[in-house]
Amino acid sequence: MLLFVLLTRDRTLLDPNSFLRQRYAAIPWLMIAHGGFGALALFLGVFQFSSRLRQRHLQVHRVMGRLYVVGVAIAAPVAIKISTILVVPTLLMATVIQSTGWLLTTATALYCVKTGRIQQHREWMMRSYPFAMVFVVVRVIVAIPAVARMGQLGIAETVWSVIAVACFLPSFLIAWPGVAAAKPAAKAQAATANG
């Protein structure tokens, strides 16, 4: 998905006459900070979920994790600043919620690992990364012709929907194994009680 976004939308940033380049011309340093550190977090975050990397190269995992945290700590607040300058009324609060969610989940993951709560650290990282992915997922969905034809409404609905999924889906996925495992135990108890 990241390659799709880079090759379709963000490639136009190389053209000095493109709409995106003109839109961001007043704030190039903010865009470089947000884009660069956001891309760093997006790229490194994928590798943080690799059990093989963690087990074989723990120090690399830790360095990449620190760089992920730095990426989030810079990209998220800068996104809020950018959205106050390039105001899109329907998306300002969406940016605040996405950025705050990304910062809080990442900070909680960092706290957990610093206090030796590795399982909780993994779970909070699973909650953090979807906030990073909002950027990419929204741009892929908005590229769908039916959504693109909806204009600003389609963009706003897509952004808010993807943020909502980023908020609840990780917790659902984290809890699901326990929920699914509990089902057979409940059936066994019911069978014992009836038998």
Coordinates of N, CA, C and O in Angstrom, one line a residue:
M1 N 0.8 -1.2 0.0 CA 0.0 0.0 0.0 C 0.9 1.3 0.0 O 0.5 2.2 -0.7
L2 N 2.0 1.2 0.8 CA 2.9 2.3 0.8 C 3.4 2.7 -0.5 O 3.5 3.8 -1.0
L3 N 3.8 1.6 -1.3 CA 4.4 1.8 -2.6 C 3.3 2.4 -3.5 O 3.6 3.3 -4.4
F4 N 2.1 2.0 -3.4 CA 1.0 2.5 -4.2 C 0.8 4.0 -4.0 O 0.7 4.8 -4.9
V5 N 0.8 4.4 -2.7 CA 0.7 5.8 -2.4 C 1.9 6.6 -2.9 O 1.7 7.7 -3.5
L6 N 3.1 6.1 -2.7 CA 4.3 6.8 -3.2 C 4.3 7.0 -4.8 O 4.6 8.0 -5.3
L7 N 3.8 5.9 -5.5 CA 3.9 5.9 -6.9 C 2.7 6.7 -7.5 O 2.8 7.2 -8.7
T8 N 1.6 6.8 -6.8 CA 0.4 7.5 -7.4 C 0.3 8.9 -6.9 O 0.3 9.9 -7.7
R9 N 0.2 9.1 -5.6 CA -0.1 10.5 -5.1 C 1.2 11.3 -4.8 O 1.4 12.4 -5.2
D10 N 2.1 10.7 -3.9 CA 3.2 11.4 -3.4 C 4.3 11.7 -4.5 O 5.1 12.6 -4.3
R11 N 4.3 10.9 -5.6 CA 5.2 11.2 -6.7 C 5.0 12.6 -7.2 O 6.0 13.2 -7.7
T12 N 3.8 13.1 -7.1 CA 3.5 14.4 -7.7 C 4.3 15.5 -6.9 O 4.4 16.6 -7.4
L13 N 4.8 15.2 -5.7 CA 5.5 16.2 -4.9 C 6.8 16.6 -5.6 O 7.4 17.6 -5.4
L14 N 7.3 15.7 -6.5 CA 8.5 16.0 -7.3 C 8.3 17.1 -8.4 O 9.2 17.7 -8.8
D15 N 7.1 17.3 -8.8 CA 6.7 18.3 -9.8 C 6.4 19.6 -9.1 O 5.5 19.7 -8.4
P16 N 7.3 20.6 -9.4 CA 7.1 21.9 -8.7 C 5.7 22.6 -9.0 O 5.3 23.5 -8.3
N17 N 5.0 22.2 -10.1 CA 3.8 22.8 -10.5 C 2.6 22.0 -10.0 O 1.4 22.3 -10.3
S18 N 2.8 20.9 -9.3 CA 1.7 20.0 -8.9 C 0.9 20.7 -7.8 O 1.4 21.5 -7.1
F19 N -0.4 20.2 -7.7 CA -1.3 20.7 -6.6 C -0.6 20.5 -5.2 O -0.6 21.4 -4.4
L20 N -0.2 19.3 -5.0 CA 0.4 19.0 -3.6 C 1.6 19.9 -3.3 O 1.7 20.4 -2.2
R21 N 2.5 20.0 -4.3 CA 3.7 20.9 -4.1 C 3.3 22.3 -3.8 O 3.9 23.0 -2.9
Q22 N 2.3 22.8 -4.5 CA 1.9 24.2 -4.3 C 1.2 24.3 -3.0 O 1.4 25.3 -2.3
R23 N 0.4 23.3 -2.6 CA -0.3 23.4 -1.3 C 0.7 23.4 -0.1 O 0.5 24.1 0.9
Y24 N 1.8 22.7 -0.2 CA 2.7 22.6 0.9 C 3.9 23.6 0.8 O 4.8 23.6 1.6
A25 N 3.9 24.4 -0.3 CA 5.0 25.4 -0.5 C 5.2 26.3 0.6 O 6.4 26.7 0.9
A26 N 4.2 26.7 1.4 CA 4.3 27.7 2.5 C 4.9 27.0 3.7 O 5.4 27.7 4.6
I27 N 4.9 25.7 3.8 CA 5.4 25.0 5.0 C 6.4 23.8 4.7 O 6.2 22.7 5.2
P28 N 7.4 24.1 3.9 CA 8.2 22.9 3.4 C 8.9 22.2 4.6 O 9.0 21.0 4.5
W29 N 9.4 22.9 5.6 CA 10.1 22.3 6.6 C 9.2 21.5 7.5 O 9.6 20.4 8.0
L30 N 8.0 21.9 7.7 CA 7.0 21.1 8.5 C 6.7 19.8 7.7 O 6.6 18.8 8.3
M31 N 6.5 20.0 6.4 CA 6.2 18.8 5.6 C 7.3 17.8 5.6 O 7.1 16.6 5.6
I32 N 8.6 18.3 5.5 CA 9.7 17.4 5.5 C 9.8 16.7 6.9 O 10.1 15.5 6.9
A33 N 9.6 17.4 7.9 CA 9.7 16.8 9.3 C 8.6 15.8 9.4 O 8.8 14.7 9.9
H34 N 7.4 16.2 9.1 CA 6.2 15.2 9.2 C 6.4 14.0 8.3 O 6.3 12.9 8.7
G35 N 6.7 14.3 7.0 CA 6.8 13.2 6.1 C 8.0 12.3 6.3 O 7.9 11.1 6.3
G36 N 9.1 12.9 6.6 CA 10.3 12.1 6.9 C 10.2 11.2 8.1 O 10.5 10.0 8.0
F37 N 9.8 11.8 9.2 CA 9.7 11.0 10.4 C 8.5 10.1 10.4 O 8.6 9.0 11.0
G38 N 7.4 10.5 9.8 CA 6.3 9.6 9.6 C 6.6 8.4 8.8 O 6.3 7.3 9.1
A39 N 7.4 8.6 7.7 CA 7.8 7.5 6.8 C 8.8 6.6 7.6 O 8.7 5.4 7.4
L40 N 9.6 7.2 8.4 CA 10.6 6.4 9.2 C 9.8 5.4 10.1 O 10.0 4.2 10.2
A41 N 8.8 6.0 10.8 CA 7.9 5.2 11.7 C 7.2 4.1 10.9 O 7.1 3.0 11.3
L42 N 6.6 4.5 9.8 CA 5.8 3.5 9.0 C 6.7 2.4 8.5 O 6.4 1.2 8.6
F43 N 7.9 2.7 8.1 CA 8.8 1.7 7.6 C 9.4 0.8 8.7 O 9.3 -0.4 8.6
L44 N 9.8 1.4 9.8 CA 10.4 0.6 10.9 C 9.3 -0.2 11.6 O 9.6 -1.3 12.1
G45 N 8.1 0.3 11.7 CA 7.1 -0.3 12.5 C 6.8 -1.7 12.0 O 6.5 -2.6 12.8
V46 N 6.8 -1.9 10.7 CA 6.6 -3.2 10.1 C 7.5 -4.3 10.7 O 7.1 -5.4 11.0
F47 N 8.8 -3.9 10.7 CA 9.8 -4.9 11.2 C 9.7 -5.2 12.7 O 10.2 -6.2 13.1
Q48 N 9.1 -4.3 13.4 CA 9.0 -4.5 14.9 C 8.1 -5.7 15.2 O 8.2 -6.2 16.3
F49 N 7.3 -6.1 14.3 CA 6.4 -7.2 14.6 C 7.0 -8.6 14.2 O 6.4 -9.6 14.4
S50 N 8.2 -8.6 13.7 CA 8.9 -9.8 13.3 C 9.5 -10.5 14.6 O 10.4 -10.0 15.2
S51 N 8.9 -11.7 14.9 CA 9.4 -12.5 16.0 C 10.9 -12.9 15.7 O 11.7 -12.9 16.6
R52 N 11.1 -13.2 14.5 CA 12.5 -13.7 14.1 C 13.5 -12.6 14.3 O 14.6 -12.8 14.9
L53 N 13.2 -11.3 14.0 CA 14.1 -10.2 14.2 C 14.3 -10.0 15.7 O 15.5 -9.9 16.1
R54 N 13.2 -10.0 16.5 CA 13.4 -9.9 17.9 C 14.2 -10.9 18.5 O 15.1 -10.7 19.4
Q55 N 14.0 -12.2 18.2 CA 14.7 -13.3 18.8 C 16.2 -13.4 18.3 O 17.1 -13.7 19.2
R56 N 16.5 -13.1 17.1 CA 17.8 -13.2 16.6 C 18.7 -11.9 16.7 O 19.9 -12.0 16.8
H57 N 18.0 -10.8 16.7 CA 18.7 -9.5 16.7 C 18.0 -8.5 17.7 O 17.5 -7.5 17.2
L58 N 18.0 -8.8 19.0 CA 17.3 -8.0 19.9 C 17.8 -6.6 19.9 O 17.0 -5.7 20.0
Q59 N 19.1 -6.4 19.8 CA 19.6 -5.0 19.8 C 19.1 -4.2 18.6 O 18.8 -3.0 18.8
V60 N 19.0 -4.8 17.5 CA 18.5 -4.2 16.3 C 17.0 -3.8 16.5 O 16.6 -2.7 16.2
H61 N 16.3 -4.7 17.1 CA 14.9 -4.5 17.4 C 14.8 -3.3 18.3 O 13.9 -2.4 18.1
R62 N 15.6 -3.2 19.3 CA 15.6 -2.1 20.3 C 15.9 -0.7 19.6 O 15.2 0.3 19.8
V63 N 16.9 -0.7 18.8 CA 17.3 0.5 18.1 C 16.2 0.9 17.1 O 15.8 2.1 17.1
M64 N 15.6 0.0 16.4 CA 14.5 0.3 15.5 C 13.3 0.8 16.3 O 12.6 1.7 15.8
G65 N 13.1 0.2 17.4 CA 12.0 0.7 18.3 C 12.2 2.1 18.8 O 11.2 2.9 18.8
R66 N 13.4 2.4 19.2 CA 13.7 3.8 19.6 C 13.5 4.8 18.4 O 12.9 5.9 18.6
L67 N 13.9 4.4 17.3 CA 13.7 5.3 16.1 C 12.3 5.4 15.7 O 11.8 6.5 15.3
Y68 N 11.5 4.3 15.9 CA 10.0 4.4 15.7 C 9.4 5.4 16.7 O 8.6 6.3 16.3
V69 N 9.8 5.4 17.9 CA 9.3 6.3 18.9 C 9.7 7.7 18.6 O 8.8 8.6 18.7
V70 N 10.9 8.0 18.1 CA 11.3 9.3 17.7 C 10.5 9.8 16.5 O 10.0 10.9 16.5
G71 N 10.3 8.9 15.6 CA 9.4 9.2 14.4 C 8.0 9.6 14.8 O 7.5 10.6 14.3
V72 N 7.4 8.9 15.7 CA 6.1 9.2 16.2 C 6.1 10.5 16.9 O 5.2 11.4 16.7
A73 N 7.1 10.7 17.8 CA 7.2 11.9 18.7 C 7.3 13.2 17.8 O 6.9 14.3 18.3
I74 N 7.8 13.1 16.6 CA 8.0 14.2 15.8 C 6.8 14.3 14.8 O 6.2 15.4 14.7
A75 N 6.5 13.2 14.1 CA 5.5 13.3 13.0 C 4.1 13.6 13.6 O 3.4 14.4 12.9
A76 N 3.7 13.1 14.7 CA 2.4 13.3 15.2 C 2.1 14.7 15.6 O 1.1 15.3 15.1
P77 N 2.9 15.4 16.4 CA 2.6 16.8 16.7 C 2.8 17.7 15.5 O 2.0 18.7 15.4
V78 N 3.7 17.4 14.6 CA 3.9 18.2 13.5 C 2.6 18.1 12.6 O 2.2 19.1 12.0
A79 N 2.0 17.0 12.5 CA 0.7 16.8 11.8 C -0.3 17.7 12.3 O -1.1 18.4 11.5
I80 N -0.4 17.9 13.6 CA -1.4 18.8 14.2 C -1.1 20.2 13.8 O -2.0 21.0 13.4
K81 N 0.2 20.6 13.8 CA 0.6 22.0 13.5 C 0.2 22.2 12.0 O -0.3 23.3 11.6
I82 N 0.5 21.3 11.1 CA 0.2 21.4 9.7 C -1.3 21.6 9.5 O -1.7 22.4 8.7
S83 N -2.1 20.8 10.2 CA -3.5 20.9 10.0 C -4.1 22.2 10.5 O -5.2 22.6 10.1
T84 N -3.4 22.9 11.4 CA -3.9 24.2 11.8 C -3.5 25.3 10.8 O -4.1 26.4 10.8
I85 N -2.5 25.0 10.0 CA -2.1 26.0 9.0 C -2.8 25.8 7.7 O -3.4 26.7 7.1
L86 N -2.9 24.5 7.3 CA -3.6 24.1 6.0 C -5.0 23.6 6.4 O -5.2 22.4 6.3
V87 N -5.8 24.4 7.0 CA -7.1 24.0 7.6 C -8.0 23.4 6.6 O -8.4 24.0 5.6
V88 N -8.5 22.2 6.9 CA -9.6 21.5 6.2 C -10.6 21.3 7.4 O -10.4 20.4 8.2
P89 N -11.6 22.1 7.5 CA -12.5 22.0 8.7 C -13.0 20.7 9.1 O -13.0 20.3 10.2
T90 N -13.3 19.8 8.1 CA -13.8 18.5 8.4 C -12.7 17.5 8.9 O -13.0 16.4 9.4
L91 N -11.4 17.9 8.7 CA -10.3 17.0 9.1 C -9.4 17.5 10.2 O -8.6 16.7 10.6
L92 N -9.6 18.7 10.7 CA -8.7 19.2 11.7 C -8.8 18.3 13.0 O -7.8 17.8 13.5
M93 N -10.0 18.0 13.4 CA -10.2 17.2 14.6 C -9.8 15.8 14.4 O -9.3 15.1 15.3
A94 N -9.9 15.3 13.1 CA -9.5 13.9 12.8 C -8.0 13.8 13.0 O -7.5 12.8 13.5
T95 N -7.3 14.9 12.5 CA -5.8 14.9 12.7 C -5.4 14.9 14.2 O -4.5 14.2 14.6
V96 N -6.1 15.7 15.0 CA -5.8 15.8 16.4 C -6.1 14.4 17.0 O -5.2 13.9 17.8
I97 N -7.2 13.7 16.7 CA -7.5 12.4 17.3 C -6.5 11.4 16.9 O -6.0 10.6 17.7
Q98 N -6.2 11.3 15.6 CA -5.2 10.4 15.1 C -3.9 10.6 15.7 O -3.2 9.6 16.2
S99 N -3.4 11.8 15.7 CA -2.1 12.1 16.3 C -2.0 11.8 17.8 O -1.0 11.2 18.3
T100 N -3.0 12.2 18.5 CA -3.1 11.9 19.9 C -3.1 10.4 20.2 O -2.4 9.9 21.1
G101 N -3.9 9.7 19.5 CA -4.0 8.2 19.6 C -2.6 7.6 19.3 O -2.2 6.7 20.1
W102 N -2.0 8.1 18.3 CA -0.6 7.5 17.9 C 0.4 7.8 19.0 O 1.1 6.9 19.4
L103 N 0.4 9.1 19.5 CA 1.3 9.4 20.6 C 1.0 8.6 21.9 O 2.0 8.1 22.5
L104 N -0.2 8.6 22.3 CA -0.6 7.9 23.6 C -0.3 6.4 23.5 O 0.2 5.8 24.5
T105 N -0.6 5.7 22.4 CA -0.4 4.3 22.3 C 1.1 4.0 22.3 O 1.6 3.0 22.9
T106 N 1.8 4.8 21.6 CA 3.3 4.6 21.5 C 3.9 4.9 22.8 O 4.8 4.2 23.3
A107 N 3.5 6.0 23.5 CA 4.1 6.3 24.9 C 3.8 5.2 25.8 O 4.6 4.8 26.7
T108 N 2.6 4.6 25.8 CA 2.2 3.5 26.7 C 3.0 2.3 26.4 O 3.5 1.6 27.3
A109 N 3.3 2.0 25.1 CA 4.1 0.9 24.7 C 5.5 1.1 25.2 O 6.2 0.2 25.8
L110 N 6.0 2.3 25.1 CA 7.4 2.6 25.6 C 7.4 2.4 27.2 O 8.4 1.9 27.7
Y111 N 6.4 2.9 27.9 CA 6.4 2.8 29.3 C 6.4 1.3 29.7 O 7.1 0.9 30.6
C112 N 5.6 0.5 29.0 CA 5.5 -0.9 29.3 C 6.8 -1.6 29.1 O 7.3 -2.4 30.0
V113 N 7.5 -1.3 28.1 CA 8.8 -2.0 27.8 C 9.9 -1.5 28.9 O 10.7 -2.3 29.3
K114 N 9.8 -0.2 29.2 CA 10.8 0.3 30.2 C 10.5 -0.3 31.6 O 11.4 -0.3 32.4
T115 N 9.3 -0.7 31.9 CA 9.0 -1.3 33.2 C 8.9 -2.8 33.1 O 8.4 -3.5 34.1
G116 N 9.4 -3.4 32.0 CA 9.5 -4.9 31.9 C 8.2 -5.6 31.6 O 8.2 -6.8 31.8
R117 N 7.2 -4.9 31.1 CA 5.9 -5.6 30.8 C 5.9 -5.8 29.3 O 5.2 -5.1 28.5
I118 N 6.6 -6.9 28.9 CA 6.9 -7.1 27.5 C 5.6 -7.5 26.7 O 5.3 -7.0 25.6
Q119 N 4.7 -8.3 27.3 CA 3.5 -8.7 26.6 C 2.6 -7.4 26.4 O 2.1 -7.2 25.3
Q120 N 2.5 -6.6 27.5 CA 1.7 -5.4 27.3 C 2.3 -4.4 26.3 O 1.7 -3.7 25.5
H121 N 3.7 -4.4 26.3 CA 4.4 -3.6 25.3 C 4.0 -4.0 23.9 O 3.7 -3.2 23.0
R122 N 4.0 -5.3 23.6 CA 3.6 -5.8 22.3 C 2.2 -5.4 21.9 O 1.9 -5.0 20.8
E123 N 1.3 -5.5 22.9 CA -0.1 -5.2 22.7 C -0.3 -3.7 22.4 O -1.0 -3.3 21.5
W124 N 0.5 -2.9 23.1 CA 0.3 -1.4 22.8 C 1.0 -1.0 21.5 O 0.5 -0.1 20.9
M125 N 2.0 -1.8 21.1 CA 2.6 -1.5 19.8 C 1.6 -1.9 18.7 O 1.5 -1.3 17.7
M126 N 0.8 -3.0 19.0 CA -0.2 -3.4 18.0 C -1.3 -2.3 17.9 O -2.0 -2.2 16.9
R127 N -1.5 -1.5 19.0 CA -2.4 -0.4 19.0 C -1.8 0.8 18.3 O -2.6 1.6 17.8
S128 N -0.5 1.0 18.4 CA 0.1 2.2 17.9 C 0.2 2.1 16.4 O -0.1 3.1 15.7
Y129 N 0.7 1.0 15.8 CA 1.0 1.0 14.4 C -0.3 1.3 13.5 O -0.1 2.0 12.4
P130 N -1.5 0.9 13.8 CA -2.6 1.2 12.9 C -2.8 2.8 12.8 O -3.3 3.2 11.8
F131 N -2.4 3.5 13.8 CA -2.5 5.0 13.7 C -1.5 5.5 12.7 O -1.8 6.4 11.9
A132 N -0.4 4.9 12.6 CA 0.6 5.2 11.5 C 0.0 4.9 10.1 O 0.2 5.6 9.2
M133 N -0.7 3.7 10.1 CA -1.2 3.2 8.8 C -2.4 4.0 8.3 O -2.8 3.9 7.1
V134 N -3.0 4.9 9.1 CA -4.2 5.7 8.7 C -3.8 6.4 7.4 O -4.5 6.5 6.4
F135 N -2.6 7.0 7.4 CA -2.1 7.8 6.3 C -2.2 7.0 5.0 O -2.7 7.5 4.0
V136 N -1.7 5.8 5.0 CA -1.6 5.0 3.8 C -2.9 4.5 3.4 O -3.3 4.5 2.3
V137 N -3.7 3.9 4.4 CA -4.9 3.3 4.1 C -5.9 4.3 3.5 O -6.6 4.0 2.5
V138 N -6.0 5.5 4.1 CA -6.9 6.5 3.6 C -6.5 6.9 2.1 O -7.4 6.9 1.3
R139 N -5.3 7.0 1.8 CA -4.9 7.4 0.4 C -5.2 6.3 -0.6 O -5.5 6.5 -1.7
V140 N -5.1 5.0 -0.1 CA -5.5 3.9 -1.0 C -7.0 3.9 -1.3 O -7.5 3.8 -2.4
I141 N -7.8 4.1 -0.2 CA -9.2 4.1 -0.3 C -9.7 5.3 -1.2 O -10.6 5.1 -2.0
V142 N -9.1 6.4 -0.9 CA -9.6 7.6 -1.6 C -9.2 7.5 -3.1 O -9.9 8.2 -4.0
A143 N -8.3 6.7 -3.5 CA -7.9 6.5 -4.9 C -9.0 5.6 -5.6 O -9.0 5.6 -6.9
I144 N -9.9 5.0 -4.9 CA -10.9 4.2 -5.6 C -11.9 5.2 -6.2 O -12.3 6.2 -5.6
P145 N -12.1 5.0 -7.5 CA -12.9 6.0 -8.3 C -14.2 6.4 -7.6 O -14.6 7.6 -7.6
A146 N -15.0 5.5 -7.1 CA -16.3 5.8 -6.5 C -16.1 6.7 -5.3 O -16.9 7.6 -5.1
V147 N -15.1 6.5 -4.5 CA -14.8 7.4 -3.4 C -14.3 8.7 -3.8 O -14.7 9.8 -3.3
A148 N -13.4 8.7 -4.8 CA -12.8 10.0 -5.3 C -13.9 10.9 -5.9 O -13.8 12.1 -5.7
R149 N -14.9 10.3 -6.5 CA -16.0 11.1 -7.1 C -16.8 11.8 -6.0 O -17.5 12.8 -6.2
M150 N -16.7 11.3 -4.8 CA -17.5 12.0 -3.6 C -16.8 13.3 -3.2 O -17.4 14.0 -2.4
G151 N -15.6 13.5 -3.6 CA -14.9 14.7 -3.2 C -14.6 14.8 -1.8 O -14.2 13.8 -1.1
Q152 N -14.7 16.0 -1.2 CA -14.4 16.3 0.2 C -15.1 15.4 1.2 O -14.6 14.9 2.2
L153 N -16.4 15.1 0.9 CA -17.2 14.2 1.7 C -16.6 12.8 1.8 O -16.5 12.2 2.8
G154 N -16.2 12.3 0.6 CA -15.6 11.0 0.6 C -14.3 10.9 1.3 O -14.1 9.9 2.0
I155 N -13.5 12.0 1.3 CA -12.3 12.0 2.0 C -12.6 12.0 3.5 O -12.0 11.3 4.3
A156 N -13.5 12.9 3.9 CA -13.8 13.0 5.4 C -14.3 11.7 5.9 O -13.9 11.2 7.0
E157 N -15.3 11.1 5.2 CA -15.8 9.8 5.6 C -14.8 8.7 5.7 O -14.8 7.9 6.7
T158 N -13.9 8.7 4.7 CA -12.8 7.7 4.7 C -11.9 7.9 5.9 O -11.5 7.0 6.6
V159 N -11.4 9.2 6.1 CA -10.5 9.5 7.2 C -11.1 9.0 8.5 O -10.5 8.3 9.3
W160 N -12.3 9.5 8.8 CA -13.0 9.2 10.1 C -13.2 7.7 10.3 O -13.0 7.1 11.4
S161 N -13.6 7.0 9.2 CA -13.8 5.6 9.3 C -12.5 4.8 9.6 O -12.5 3.9 10.4
V162 N -11.4 5.2 8.9 CA -10.2 4.5 9.1 C -9.6 4.8 10.5 O -9.1 3.9 11.2
I163 N -9.8 6.0 11.0 CA -9.4 6.3 12.4 C -10.2 5.4 13.4 O -9.6 4.9 14.3
A164 N -11.5 5.3 13.1 CA -12.3 4.5 14.0 C -11.8 3.0 14.0 O -11.7 2.4 15.1
V165 N -11.5 2.5 12.9 CA -11.0 1.1 12.8 C -9.6 1.0 13.5 O -9.4 0.1 14.3
A166 N -8.8 2.0 13.3 CA -7.5 2.0 14.0 C -7.6 2.1 15.5 O -6.8 1.5 16.3
C167 N -8.7 2.7 16.0 CA -9.0 2.7 17.5 C -9.4 1.4 18.1 O -9.0 1.0 19.1
F168 N -10.3 0.7 17.4 CA -10.9 -0.5 18.0 C -10.4 -1.8 17.5 O -10.4 -2.8 18.3
L169 N -10.0 -1.9 16.3 CA -9.6 -3.2 15.7 C -8.4 -3.9 16.4 O -8.5 -5.1 16.7
P170 N -7.4 -3.1 16.8 CA -6.3 -3.8 17.5 C -6.7 -4.4 18.8 O -6.3 -5.5 19.1
S171 N -7.5 -3.7 19.6 CA -8.0 -4.3 20.9 C -8.8 -5.5 20.6 O -8.7 -6.5 21.4
F172 N -9.6 -5.5 19.6 CA -10.4 -6.7 19.3 C -9.5 -7.9 18.9 O -9.7 -9.0 19.4
L173 N -8.5 -7.6 18.1 CA -7.6 -8.7 17.7 C -6.7 -9.2 18.9 O -6.5 -10.4 18.9
I174 N -6.4 -8.3 19.8 CA -5.6 -8.7 20.9 C -6.5 -9.6 21.8 O -6.0 -10.6 22.4
A175 N -7.7 -9.2 22.0 CA -8.6 -10.0 22.9 C -9.2 -11.2 22.3 O -9.6 -12.1 23.0
W176 N -9.3 -11.3 21.0 CA -10.0 -12.4 20.3 C -9.5 -13.8 20.7 O -10.3 -14.7 21.0
P177 N -8.2 -14.1 20.8 CA -7.7 -15.4 21.2 C -8.3 -15.9 22.6 O -8.8 -17.0 22.7
G178 N -8.4 -14.9 23.5 CA -9.0 -15.3 24.8 C -10.5 -15.5 24.7 O -11.1 -16.4 25.3
V179 N -11.2 -14.7 23.9 CA -12.6 -14.9 23.6 C -12.9 -16.2 22.9 O -13.8 -17.0 23.3
A180 N -12.1 -16.5 21.9 CA -12.3 -17.7 21.1 C -12.0 -19.0 22.0 O -12.7 -20.0 21.9
A181 N -11.0 -18.9 22.8 CA -10.6 -20.0 23.7 C -11.6 -20.2 24.8 O -11.8 -21.4 25.2
A182 N -12.2 -19.2 25.2 CA -13.2 -19.3 26.3 C -14.5 -20.0 25.9 O -15.2 -20.7 26.7
K183 N -14.8 -20.0 24.6 CA -16.0 -20.6 24.1 C -16.1 -22.1 24.3 O -17.0 -22.6 24.9
P184 N -15.0 -22.9 24.0 CA -15.1 -24.3 24.3 C -15.2 -24.7 25.8 O -15.9 -25.6 26.2
A185 N -14.5 -23.9 26.6 CA -14.6 -24.1 28.0 C -16.0 -23.9 28.5 O -16.5 -24.7 29.4
A186 N -16.7 -22.9 28.0 CA -18.1 -22.7 28.4 C -19.0 -23.9 28.0 O -19.9 -24.3 28.7
K187 N -18.8 -24.4 26.8 CA -19.5 -25.5 26.3 C -19.3 -26.8 27.1 O -20.2 -27.5 27.4
A188 N -18.0 -26.9 27.5 CA -17.7 -28.1 28.4 C -18.3 -28.0 29.7 O -18.8 -29.0 30.2
Q189 N -18.4 -26.8 30.3 CA -19.1 -26.6 31.6 C -20.6 -26.9 31.4 O -21.2 -27.5 32.3
A190 N -21.2 -26.4 30.3 CA -22.6 -26.6 30.1 C -22.9 -28.1 29.9 O -23.9 -28.7 30.5
A191 N -22.0 -28.8 29.2 CA -22.2 -30.3 29.0 C -22.0 -31.0 30.3 O -22.8 -32.0 30.6
T192 N -21.1 -30.6 31.2 CA -20.9 -31.3 32.5 C -22.1 -31.0 33.4 O -22.6 -31.9 34.1
A193 N -22.7 -29.8 33.3 CA -23.8 -29.5 34.1 C -25.1 -30.2 33.7 O -25.9 -30.6 34.5
N194 N -25.2 -30.5 32.4 CA -26.4 -31.2 31.9 C -26.2 -32.7 32.0 O -27.2 -33.4 31.9
G195 N -25.0 -33.1 32.1 CA -24.7 -34.6 32.0 C -24.6 -35.2 33.3 O -25.1 -36.1 33.8

